[in-house]
Short mmCIF file of C-alpha atoms and ligand atoms in Angstrom, two decimals:
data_model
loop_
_atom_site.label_atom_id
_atom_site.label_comp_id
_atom_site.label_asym_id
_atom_site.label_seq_id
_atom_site.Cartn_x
_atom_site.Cartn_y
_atom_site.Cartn_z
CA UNK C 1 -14.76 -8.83 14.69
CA UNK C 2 -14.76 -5.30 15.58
CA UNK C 3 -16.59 -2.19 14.68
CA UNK C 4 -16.13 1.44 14.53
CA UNK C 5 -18.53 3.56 16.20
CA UNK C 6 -18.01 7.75 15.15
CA UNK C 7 -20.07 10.49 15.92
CA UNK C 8 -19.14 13.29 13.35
CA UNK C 9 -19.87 16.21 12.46
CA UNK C 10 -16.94 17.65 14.37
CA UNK C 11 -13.92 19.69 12.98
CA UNK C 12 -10.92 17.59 13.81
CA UNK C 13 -8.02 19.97 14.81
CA UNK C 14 -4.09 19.22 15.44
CA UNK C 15 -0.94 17.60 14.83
CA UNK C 16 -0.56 14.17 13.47
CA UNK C 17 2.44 12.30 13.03
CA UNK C 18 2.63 9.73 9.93
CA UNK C 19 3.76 6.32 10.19
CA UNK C 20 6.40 4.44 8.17
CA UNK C 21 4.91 3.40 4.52
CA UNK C 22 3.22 -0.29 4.48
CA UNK C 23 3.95 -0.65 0.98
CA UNK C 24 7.76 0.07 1.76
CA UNK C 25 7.97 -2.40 4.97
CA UNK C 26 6.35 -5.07 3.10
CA UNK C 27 8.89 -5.53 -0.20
CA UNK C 28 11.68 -4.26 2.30
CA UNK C 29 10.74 -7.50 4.92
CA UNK C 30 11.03 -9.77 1.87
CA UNK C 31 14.56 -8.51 0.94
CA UNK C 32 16.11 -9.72 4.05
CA UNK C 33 15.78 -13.29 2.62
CA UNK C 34 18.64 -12.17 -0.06
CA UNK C 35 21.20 -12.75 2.98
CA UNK C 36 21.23 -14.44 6.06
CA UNK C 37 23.03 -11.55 7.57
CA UNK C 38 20.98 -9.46 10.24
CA UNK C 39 18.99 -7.07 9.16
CA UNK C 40 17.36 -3.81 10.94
CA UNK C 41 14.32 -2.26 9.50
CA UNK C 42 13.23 1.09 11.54
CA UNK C 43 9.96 3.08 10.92
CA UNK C 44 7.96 0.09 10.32
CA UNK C 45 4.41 0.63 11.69
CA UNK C 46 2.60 -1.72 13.84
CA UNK C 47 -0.60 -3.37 11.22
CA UNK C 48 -1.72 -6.66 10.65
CA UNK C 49 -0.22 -6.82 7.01
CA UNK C 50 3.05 -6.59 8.80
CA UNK C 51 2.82 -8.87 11.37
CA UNK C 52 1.44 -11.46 8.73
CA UNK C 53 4.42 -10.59 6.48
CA UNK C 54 6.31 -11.87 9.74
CA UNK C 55 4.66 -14.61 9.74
CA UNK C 56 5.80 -15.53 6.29
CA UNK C 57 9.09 -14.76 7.11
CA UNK C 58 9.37 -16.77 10.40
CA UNK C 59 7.80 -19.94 8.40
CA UNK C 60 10.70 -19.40 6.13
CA UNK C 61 13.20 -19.45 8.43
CA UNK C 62 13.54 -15.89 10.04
CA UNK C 63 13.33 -14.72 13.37
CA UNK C 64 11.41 -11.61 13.55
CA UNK C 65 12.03 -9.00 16.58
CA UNK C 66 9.65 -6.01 16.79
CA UNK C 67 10.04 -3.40 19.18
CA UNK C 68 8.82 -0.15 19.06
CA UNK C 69 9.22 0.79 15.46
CA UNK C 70 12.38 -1.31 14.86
CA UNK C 71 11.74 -4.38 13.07
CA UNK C 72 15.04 -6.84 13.87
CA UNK C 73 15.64 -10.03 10.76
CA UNK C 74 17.71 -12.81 11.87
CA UNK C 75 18.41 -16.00 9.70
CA UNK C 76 18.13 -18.99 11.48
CA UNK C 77 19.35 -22.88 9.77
CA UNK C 78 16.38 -23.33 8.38
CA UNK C 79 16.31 -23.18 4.46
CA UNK C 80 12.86 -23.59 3.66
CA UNK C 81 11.06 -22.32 0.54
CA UNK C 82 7.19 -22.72 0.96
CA UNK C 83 4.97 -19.74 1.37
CA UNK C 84 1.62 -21.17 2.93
CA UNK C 85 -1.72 -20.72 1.56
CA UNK C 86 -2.84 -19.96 5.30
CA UNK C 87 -0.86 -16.83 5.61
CA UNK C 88 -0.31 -15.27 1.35
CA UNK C 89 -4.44 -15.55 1.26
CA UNK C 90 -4.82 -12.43 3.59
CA UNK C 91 -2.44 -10.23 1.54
CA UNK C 92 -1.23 -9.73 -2.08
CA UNK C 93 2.06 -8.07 -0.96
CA UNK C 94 3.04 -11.69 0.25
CA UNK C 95 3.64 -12.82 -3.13
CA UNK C 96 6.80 -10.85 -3.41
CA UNK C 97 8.75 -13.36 -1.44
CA UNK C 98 8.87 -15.07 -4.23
CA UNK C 99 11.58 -13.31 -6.39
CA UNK C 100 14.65 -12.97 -3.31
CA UNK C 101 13.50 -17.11 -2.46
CA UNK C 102 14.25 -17.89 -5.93
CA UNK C 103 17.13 -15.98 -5.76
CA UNK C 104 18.98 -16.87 -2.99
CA UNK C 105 17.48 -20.10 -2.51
CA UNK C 106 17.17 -21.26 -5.87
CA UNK C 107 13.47 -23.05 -5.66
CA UNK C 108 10.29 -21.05 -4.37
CA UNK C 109 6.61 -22.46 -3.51
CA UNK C 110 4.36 -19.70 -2.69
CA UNK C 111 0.87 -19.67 -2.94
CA UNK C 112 -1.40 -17.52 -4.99
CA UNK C 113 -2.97 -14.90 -3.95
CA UNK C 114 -6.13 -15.32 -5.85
CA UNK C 115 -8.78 -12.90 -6.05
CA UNK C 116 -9.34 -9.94 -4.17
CA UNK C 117 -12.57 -7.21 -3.66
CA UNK C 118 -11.29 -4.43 -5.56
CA UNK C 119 -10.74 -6.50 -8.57
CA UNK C 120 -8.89 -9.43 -10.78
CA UNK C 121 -5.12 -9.24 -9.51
CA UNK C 122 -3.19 -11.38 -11.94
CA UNK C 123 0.29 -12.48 -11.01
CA UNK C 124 1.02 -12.91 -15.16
CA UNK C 125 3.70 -9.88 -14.54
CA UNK C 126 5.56 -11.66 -12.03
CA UNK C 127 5.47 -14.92 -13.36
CA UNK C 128 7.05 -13.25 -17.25
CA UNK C 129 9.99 -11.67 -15.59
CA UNK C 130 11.37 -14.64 -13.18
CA UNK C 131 11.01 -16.58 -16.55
CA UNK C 132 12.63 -14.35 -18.46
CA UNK C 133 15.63 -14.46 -15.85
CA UNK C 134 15.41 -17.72 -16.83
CA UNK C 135 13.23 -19.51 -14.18
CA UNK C 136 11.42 -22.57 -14.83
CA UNK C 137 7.76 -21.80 -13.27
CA UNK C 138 4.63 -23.89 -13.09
CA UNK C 139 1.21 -23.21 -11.49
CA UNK C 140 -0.01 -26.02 -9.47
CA UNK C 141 -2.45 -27.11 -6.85
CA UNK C 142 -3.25 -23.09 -6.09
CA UNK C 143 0.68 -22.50 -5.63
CA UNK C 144 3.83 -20.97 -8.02
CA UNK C 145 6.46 -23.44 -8.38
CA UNK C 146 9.34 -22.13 -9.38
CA UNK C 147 13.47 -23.09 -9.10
CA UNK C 148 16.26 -22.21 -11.05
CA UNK C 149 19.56 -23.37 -10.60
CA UNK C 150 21.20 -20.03 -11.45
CA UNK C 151 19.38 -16.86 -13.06
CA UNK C 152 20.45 -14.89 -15.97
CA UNK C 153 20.15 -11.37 -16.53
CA UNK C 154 18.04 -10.14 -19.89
CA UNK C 155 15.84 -7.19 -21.03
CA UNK C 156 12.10 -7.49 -19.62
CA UNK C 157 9.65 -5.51 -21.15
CA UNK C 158 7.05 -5.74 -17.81
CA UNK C 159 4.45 -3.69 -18.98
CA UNK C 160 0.84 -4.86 -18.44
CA UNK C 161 -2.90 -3.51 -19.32
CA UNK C 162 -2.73 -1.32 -16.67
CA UNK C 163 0.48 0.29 -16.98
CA UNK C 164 3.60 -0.44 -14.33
CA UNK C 165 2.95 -2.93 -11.56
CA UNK C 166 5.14 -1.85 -8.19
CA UNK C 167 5.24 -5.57 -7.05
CA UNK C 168 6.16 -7.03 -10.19
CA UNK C 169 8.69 -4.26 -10.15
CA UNK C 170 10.00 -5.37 -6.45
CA UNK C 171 9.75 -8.93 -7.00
CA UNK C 172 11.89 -8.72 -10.43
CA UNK C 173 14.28 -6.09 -9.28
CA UNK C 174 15.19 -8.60 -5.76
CA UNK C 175 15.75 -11.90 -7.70
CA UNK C 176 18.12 -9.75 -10.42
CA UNK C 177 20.14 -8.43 -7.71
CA UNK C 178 21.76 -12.35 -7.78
CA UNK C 179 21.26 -12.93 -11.38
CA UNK C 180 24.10 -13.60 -13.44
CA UNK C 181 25.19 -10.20 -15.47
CA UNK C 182 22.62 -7.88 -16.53
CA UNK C 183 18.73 -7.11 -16.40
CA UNK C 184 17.35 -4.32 -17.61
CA UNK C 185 13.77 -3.91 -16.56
CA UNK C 186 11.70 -1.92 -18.87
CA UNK C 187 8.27 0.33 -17.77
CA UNK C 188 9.37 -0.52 -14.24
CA UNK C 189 6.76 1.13 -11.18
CA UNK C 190 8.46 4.56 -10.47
CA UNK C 191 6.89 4.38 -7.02
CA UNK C 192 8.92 6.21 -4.05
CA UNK C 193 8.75 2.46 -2.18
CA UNK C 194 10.19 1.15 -5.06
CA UNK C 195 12.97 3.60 -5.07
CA UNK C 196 12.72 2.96 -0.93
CA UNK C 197 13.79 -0.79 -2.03
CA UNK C 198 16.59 0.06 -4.31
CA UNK C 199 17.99 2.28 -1.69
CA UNK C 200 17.83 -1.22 0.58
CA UNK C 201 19.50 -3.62 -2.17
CA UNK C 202 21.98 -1.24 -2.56
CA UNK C 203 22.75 -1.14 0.92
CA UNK C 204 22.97 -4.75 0.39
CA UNK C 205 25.65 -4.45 -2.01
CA UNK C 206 23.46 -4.68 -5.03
CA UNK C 207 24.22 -2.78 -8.12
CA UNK C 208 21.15 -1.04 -9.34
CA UNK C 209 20.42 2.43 -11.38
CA UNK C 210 17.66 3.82 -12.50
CA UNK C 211 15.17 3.70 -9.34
CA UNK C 212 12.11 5.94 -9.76
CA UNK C 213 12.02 6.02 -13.63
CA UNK C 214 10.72 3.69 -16.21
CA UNK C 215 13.93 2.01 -16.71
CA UNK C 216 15.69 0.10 -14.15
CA UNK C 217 19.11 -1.31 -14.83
CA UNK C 218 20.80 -4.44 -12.43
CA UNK C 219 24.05 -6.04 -12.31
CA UNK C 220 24.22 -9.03 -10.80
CA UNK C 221 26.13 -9.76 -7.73
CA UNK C 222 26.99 -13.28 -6.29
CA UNK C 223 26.27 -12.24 -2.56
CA UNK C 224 24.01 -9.56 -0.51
CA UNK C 225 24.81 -8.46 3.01
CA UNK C 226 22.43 -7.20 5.72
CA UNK C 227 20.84 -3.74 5.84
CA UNK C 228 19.95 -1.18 8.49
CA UNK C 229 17.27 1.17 7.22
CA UNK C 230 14.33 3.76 7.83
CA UNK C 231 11.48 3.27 5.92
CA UNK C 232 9.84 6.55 3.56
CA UNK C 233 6.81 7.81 5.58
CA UNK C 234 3.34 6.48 4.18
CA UNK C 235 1.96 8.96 1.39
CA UNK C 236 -1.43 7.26 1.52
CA UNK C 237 -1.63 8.31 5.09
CA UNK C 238 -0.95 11.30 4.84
CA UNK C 239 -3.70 11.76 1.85
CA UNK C 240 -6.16 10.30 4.36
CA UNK C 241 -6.05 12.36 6.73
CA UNK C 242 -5.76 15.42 4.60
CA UNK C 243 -9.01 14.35 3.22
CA UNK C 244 -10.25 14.00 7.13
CA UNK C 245 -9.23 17.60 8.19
CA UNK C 246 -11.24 18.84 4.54
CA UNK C 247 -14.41 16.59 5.46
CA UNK C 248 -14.53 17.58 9.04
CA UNK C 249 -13.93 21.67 8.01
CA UNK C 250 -11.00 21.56 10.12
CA UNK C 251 -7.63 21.73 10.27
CA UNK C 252 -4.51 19.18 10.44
CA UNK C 253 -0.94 19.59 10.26
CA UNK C 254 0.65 16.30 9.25
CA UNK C 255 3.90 15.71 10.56
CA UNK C 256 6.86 13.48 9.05
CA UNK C 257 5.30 13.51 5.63
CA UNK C 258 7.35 13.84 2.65
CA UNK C 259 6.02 16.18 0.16
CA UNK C 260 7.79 15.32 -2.89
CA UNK C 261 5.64 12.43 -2.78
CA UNK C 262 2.64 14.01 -2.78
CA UNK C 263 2.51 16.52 -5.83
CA UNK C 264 -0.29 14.57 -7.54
CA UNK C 265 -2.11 15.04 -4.13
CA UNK C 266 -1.54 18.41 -3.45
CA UNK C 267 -2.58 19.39 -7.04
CA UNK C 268 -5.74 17.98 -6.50
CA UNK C 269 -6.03 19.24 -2.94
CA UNK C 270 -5.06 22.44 -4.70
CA UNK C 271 -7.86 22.59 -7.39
CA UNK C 272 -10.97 21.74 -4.99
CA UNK C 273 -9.69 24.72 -3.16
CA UNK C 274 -7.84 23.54 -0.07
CA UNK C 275 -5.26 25.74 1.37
CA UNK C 276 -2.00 23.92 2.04
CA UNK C 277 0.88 24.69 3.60
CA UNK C 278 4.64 23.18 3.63
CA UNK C 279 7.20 23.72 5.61
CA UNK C 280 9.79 20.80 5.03
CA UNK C 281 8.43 17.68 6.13
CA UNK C 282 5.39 19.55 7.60
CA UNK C 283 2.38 20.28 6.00
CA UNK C 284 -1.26 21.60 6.89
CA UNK C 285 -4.53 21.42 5.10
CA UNK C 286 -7.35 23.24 5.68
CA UNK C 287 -10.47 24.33 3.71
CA UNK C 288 -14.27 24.16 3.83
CA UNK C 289 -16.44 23.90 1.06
CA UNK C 290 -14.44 22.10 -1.56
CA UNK C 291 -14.97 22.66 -5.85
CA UNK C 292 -15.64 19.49 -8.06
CA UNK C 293 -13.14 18.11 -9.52
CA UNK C 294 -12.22 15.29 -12.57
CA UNK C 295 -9.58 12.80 -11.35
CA UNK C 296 -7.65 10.33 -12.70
CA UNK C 297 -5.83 7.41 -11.28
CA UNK C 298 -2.51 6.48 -12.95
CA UNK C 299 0.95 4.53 -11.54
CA UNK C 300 2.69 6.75 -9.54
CA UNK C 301 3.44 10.30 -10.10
CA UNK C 302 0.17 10.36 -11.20
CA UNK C 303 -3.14 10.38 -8.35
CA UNK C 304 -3.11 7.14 -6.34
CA UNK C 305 -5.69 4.71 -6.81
CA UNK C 306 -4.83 3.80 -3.05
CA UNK C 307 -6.84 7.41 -2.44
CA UNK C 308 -9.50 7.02 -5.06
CA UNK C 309 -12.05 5.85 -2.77
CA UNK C 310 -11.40 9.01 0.21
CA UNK C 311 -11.29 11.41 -2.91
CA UNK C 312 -14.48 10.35 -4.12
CA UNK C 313 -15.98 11.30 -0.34
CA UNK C 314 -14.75 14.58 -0.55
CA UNK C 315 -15.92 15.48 -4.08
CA UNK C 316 -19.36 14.11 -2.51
CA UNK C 317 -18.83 17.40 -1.11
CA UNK C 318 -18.65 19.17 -3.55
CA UNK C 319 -20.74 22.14 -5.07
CA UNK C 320 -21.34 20.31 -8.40
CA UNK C 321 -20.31 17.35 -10.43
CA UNK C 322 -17.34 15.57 -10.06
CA UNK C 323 -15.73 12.42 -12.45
CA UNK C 324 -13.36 9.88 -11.13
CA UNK C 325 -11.33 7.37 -13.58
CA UNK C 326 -10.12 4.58 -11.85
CA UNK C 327 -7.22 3.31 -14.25
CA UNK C 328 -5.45 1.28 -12.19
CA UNK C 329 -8.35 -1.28 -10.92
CA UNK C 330 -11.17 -0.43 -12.97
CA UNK C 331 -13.68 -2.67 -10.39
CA UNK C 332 -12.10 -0.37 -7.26
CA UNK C 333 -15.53 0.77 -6.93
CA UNK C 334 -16.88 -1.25 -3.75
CA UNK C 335 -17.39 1.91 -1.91
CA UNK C 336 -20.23 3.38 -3.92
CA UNK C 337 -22.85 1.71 -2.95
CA UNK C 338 -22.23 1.98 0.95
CA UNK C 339 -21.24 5.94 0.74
CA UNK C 340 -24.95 5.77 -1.31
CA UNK C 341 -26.34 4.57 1.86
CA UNK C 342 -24.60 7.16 3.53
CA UNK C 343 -26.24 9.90 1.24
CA UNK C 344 -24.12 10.10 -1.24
CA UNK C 345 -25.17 11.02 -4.97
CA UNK C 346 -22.66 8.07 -7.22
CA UNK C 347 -23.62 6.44 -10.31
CA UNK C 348 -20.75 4.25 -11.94
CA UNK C 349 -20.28 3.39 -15.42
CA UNK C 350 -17.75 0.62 -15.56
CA UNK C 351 -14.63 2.55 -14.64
CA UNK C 352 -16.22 5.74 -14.02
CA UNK C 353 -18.09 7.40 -11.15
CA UNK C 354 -20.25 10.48 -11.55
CA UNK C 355 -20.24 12.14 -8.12
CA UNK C 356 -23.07 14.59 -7.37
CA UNK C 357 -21.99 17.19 -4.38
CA UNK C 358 -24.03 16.90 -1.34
CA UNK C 359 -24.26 18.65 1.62
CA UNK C 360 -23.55 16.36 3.84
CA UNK C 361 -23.21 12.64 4.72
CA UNK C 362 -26.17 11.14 6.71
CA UNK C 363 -25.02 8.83 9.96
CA UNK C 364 -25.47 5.03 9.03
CA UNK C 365 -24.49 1.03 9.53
CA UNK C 366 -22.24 0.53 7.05
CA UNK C 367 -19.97 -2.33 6.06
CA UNK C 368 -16.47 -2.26 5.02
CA UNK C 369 -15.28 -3.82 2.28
CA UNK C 370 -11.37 -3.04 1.82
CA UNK C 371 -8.59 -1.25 3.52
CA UNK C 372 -8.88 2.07 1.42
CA UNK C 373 -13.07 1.55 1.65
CA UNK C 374 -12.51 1.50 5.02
CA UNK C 375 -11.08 4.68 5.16
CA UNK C 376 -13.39 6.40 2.58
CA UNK C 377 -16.92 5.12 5.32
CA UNK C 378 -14.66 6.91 8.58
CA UNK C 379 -14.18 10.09 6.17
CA UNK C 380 -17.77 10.18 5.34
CA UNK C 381 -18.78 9.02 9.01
CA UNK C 382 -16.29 12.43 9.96
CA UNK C 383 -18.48 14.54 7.74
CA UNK C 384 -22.03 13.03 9.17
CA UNK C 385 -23.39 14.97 12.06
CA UNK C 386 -24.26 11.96 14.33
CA UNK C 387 -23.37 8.08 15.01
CA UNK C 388 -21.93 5.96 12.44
CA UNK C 389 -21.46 2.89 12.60
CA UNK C 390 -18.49 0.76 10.67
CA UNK C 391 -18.80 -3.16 10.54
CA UNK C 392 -15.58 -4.95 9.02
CA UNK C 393 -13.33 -2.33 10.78
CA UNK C 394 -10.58 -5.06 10.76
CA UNK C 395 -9.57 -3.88 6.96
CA UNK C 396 -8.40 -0.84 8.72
CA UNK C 397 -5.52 -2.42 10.60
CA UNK C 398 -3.90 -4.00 7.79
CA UNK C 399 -3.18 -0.15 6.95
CA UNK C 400 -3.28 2.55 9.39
CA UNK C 401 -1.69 2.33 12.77
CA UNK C 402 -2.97 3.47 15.51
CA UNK C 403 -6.00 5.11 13.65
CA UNK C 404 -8.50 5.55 16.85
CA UNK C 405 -5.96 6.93 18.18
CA UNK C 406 -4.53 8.98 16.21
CA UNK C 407 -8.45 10.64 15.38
CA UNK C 408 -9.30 10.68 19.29
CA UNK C 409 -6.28 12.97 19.14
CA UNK C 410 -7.20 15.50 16.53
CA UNK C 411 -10.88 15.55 18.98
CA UNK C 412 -12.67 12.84 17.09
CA UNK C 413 -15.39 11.08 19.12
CA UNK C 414 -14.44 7.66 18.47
CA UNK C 415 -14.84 3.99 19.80
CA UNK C 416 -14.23 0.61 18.68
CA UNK C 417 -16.46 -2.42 19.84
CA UNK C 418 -16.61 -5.79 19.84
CA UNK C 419 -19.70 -7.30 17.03
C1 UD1 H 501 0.60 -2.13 -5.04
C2 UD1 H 501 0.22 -1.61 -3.67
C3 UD1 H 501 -1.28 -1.30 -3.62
C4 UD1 H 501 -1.66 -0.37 -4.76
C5 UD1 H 501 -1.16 -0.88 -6.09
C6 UD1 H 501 -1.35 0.10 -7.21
C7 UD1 H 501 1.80 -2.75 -2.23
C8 UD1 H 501 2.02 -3.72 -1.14
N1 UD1 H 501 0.54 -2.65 -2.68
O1 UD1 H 501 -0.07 -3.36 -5.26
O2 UD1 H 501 -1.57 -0.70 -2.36
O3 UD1 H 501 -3.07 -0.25 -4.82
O4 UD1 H 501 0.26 -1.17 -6.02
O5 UD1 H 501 -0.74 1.32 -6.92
O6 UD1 H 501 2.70 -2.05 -2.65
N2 UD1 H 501 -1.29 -6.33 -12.84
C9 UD1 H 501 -1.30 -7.23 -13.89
N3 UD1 H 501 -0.45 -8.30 -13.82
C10 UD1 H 501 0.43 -8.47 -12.79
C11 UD1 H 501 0.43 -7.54 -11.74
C12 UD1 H 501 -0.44 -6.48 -11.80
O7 UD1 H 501 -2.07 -7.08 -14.84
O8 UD1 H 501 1.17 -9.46 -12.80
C13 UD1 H 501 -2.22 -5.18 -12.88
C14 UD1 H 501 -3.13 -5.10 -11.66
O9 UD1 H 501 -4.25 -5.93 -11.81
C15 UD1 H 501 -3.46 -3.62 -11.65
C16 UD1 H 501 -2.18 -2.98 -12.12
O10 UD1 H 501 -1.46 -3.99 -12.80
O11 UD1 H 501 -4.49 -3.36 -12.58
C17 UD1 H 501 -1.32 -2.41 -11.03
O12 UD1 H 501 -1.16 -3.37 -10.01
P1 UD1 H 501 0.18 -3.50 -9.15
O13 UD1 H 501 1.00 -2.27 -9.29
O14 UD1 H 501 0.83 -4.80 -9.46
O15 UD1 H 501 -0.39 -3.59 -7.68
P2 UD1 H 501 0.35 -4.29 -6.47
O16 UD1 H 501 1.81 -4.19 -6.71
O17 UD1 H 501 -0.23 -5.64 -6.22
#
């Protein structure tokens, strides 16, 4: 297992590019088994959750190309319907294989996920709209069972506790596309990767309107076809490293961003007192001593939970008291107590954090605990004048490419070893 070994306390300076979104490649992977046509995926960055997502696809009959960014689908004979235990265990996103299998293939075993660090991640979503489409489905010996000779359109209410859920929203809107007449899905995620996957269906030959609002509508068509498509750029990226230029008291222009997708970002950015600057798909962010700030996370367009946990290390840095409201996982709070160790002033009250502004972070060993953790301990290891050291690091592959890299760049003193 590897670690990350930073010595901060050095403005990072300089151009970045951002990848291709994660949370687009993954549903986007799983629609090529609505067709066993070929289909061409470009964009797609090189992490661990996608490889294992080819993985998934390979043991259900795909072969899988990658080359540079261009991620090749090919159908093979095989028909085969079980996703293993072995590979959906490392990754939620897995579990949206299940909707196009069922689909196209008419029977689906894919294991559960099961529980994760940053909180209970029910499936109950999922498993209400393939039934309502008229899927028989059974829970069994850790796996979903479900078949259905043919699937029916209907209205789904898919609301749950916590608002919108952007899998559900993939996994529902795939199977529909070969449903029989029409499905209306009602407080659908209005995520840009979920508007990324209509755009993909549609490609297909599917019939959907509605993408990016509350309100999806699908007719049913008896056949897709294959797809050649670039994937969105990764928002959560780019909201990482705009939180590494502020922590570092440098500057970064991010490059192949998309703005539009960012206005919950940028207000916040905005309010601590960051200067930002955009200029089409190119924007830089600067700033030094940041305000305090109240967030909330909400679905998409409001602030990303996915950048709850780097917020919360730059409102550590702030002159006063800040209060974040996680709303979307109310347990996404692992970080606390190792940014704590780091120096850090954070007392939680179920699914609220108090952030007192320090000065800054204090070097440390510190142990990551999730992908977007991960990132929050190498912000806070940016801000600490001295070594840091990150155990765990492999989180951090499942979700940023080429992230040494990419900080060596910008002038980060950086190195990854083996435990
Ligand atoms: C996706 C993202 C993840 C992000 C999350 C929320 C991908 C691959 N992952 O995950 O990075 O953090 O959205 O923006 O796109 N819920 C239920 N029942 C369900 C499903 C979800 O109650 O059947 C709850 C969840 O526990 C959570 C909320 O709904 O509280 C939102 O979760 P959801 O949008 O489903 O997250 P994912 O799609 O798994």
């Amino acid at each position: 297992m590897d670690k990350l070994i930073i010595f901060g306390g050095k403005p990072l300076r300089g151009e970045v590019k951002v990848s291709g979104a994660k949370n687009s490649a993954l549903p986007i992977m799983a629609a090529s088994l609505l067709t066993e046509e070929d289909c061409l995926i470009k964009n797609v960055p090189h992490l661990s959750d996608v490889y294992t997502m080819a993985k998934i696809l390979t043991a259900l009959g795909k072969e899988v190309k990658f080359e540079s960014d261009r991620l090749l689908i090919r159908h093979r004979r095989s028909q085969s319907f079980v996703a293993p235990y072995r590979l959906v265990r490392t990754m939620r996103a897995s579990f949206c294989v299940l909707g196009p299998l069922l689909a196209r293939r008419h029977k689906a075993r894919v294991s559960l996920p099961g529980g994760c660090v940053i909180g209970l991640r029910p499936v109950d979503l999922h498993l209400k709209g393939l039934e309502a489409l008229g899927a028989e489905v059974k829970i069994s010996g850790g796996y979903c069972w479900a078949k259905a000779a043919e699937l029916r359109g209907r209205e789904i209410f898919l609301g749950g506790d916590f608002g919108s859920s952007v899998l559900a929203t993939a996994n529902i809107m795939m199977a529909s596309t070969l449903a029989k007449g029409r499905t209306v899905i009602d407080f659908s995620a209005c995520e840009p990767e979920i508007v990324d996957l209509a755009k993909v269906l549609k490609k297909m030959g599917a019939k959907i309107r509605g993408e990016g609002t509350p309100r999806i509508v699908v007719e049913g068509t008896k056949s897709l076809g294959g797809f050649e498509h670039k994937i969105i750029s990764d928002r959560i990226e780019a909201g990482t490293f705009a939180v590494f230029a502020l922590v570092s008291g440098g500057r970064i222009k991010l490059q192949g961003a998309e703005p539009a997708h960012l206005l919950a970002v940028f207000d916040a950015l905005t309010k601590i007192g960051a200067s930002i600057r955009i200029k089409d798909t190119e924007v830089s962010v600067s700033g030094r001593r940041v305000k305090p700030l109240n967030i909330t996370t909400f679905p998409y367009p409001g602030f990303p939970t996915d950048l709850q946990a780097q917020f919360m290390v730059l409102l550590s840095l702030a002159k006063g008291i800040s209060v974040i409201t996680e709303k979307v996982y109310p347990d996404r709070f692992m970080h606390v107590a190792e940014l704590n160790r780091m120096g850090a002033k954070i007392q939680r009250f179920g699914p609220l954090a108090v952030i007192e502004g320090i000065k800054r972070f204090s070097p440390a060993e510190v142990m990551a605990s999730d992908l977007r953790a991960s990132a929050a301990l190498v912000a806070a290891g940016l801000n600490a004048a001295g070594k840091t050291v990150i155990h765990r690091v492999y989180h951090l592959y499942r979700g940023y490419e080429n992230l040494q890299q990419k900080l060596e760049k910008l002038g980060a003193q950086i190195k990854r070893e083996d435990e």
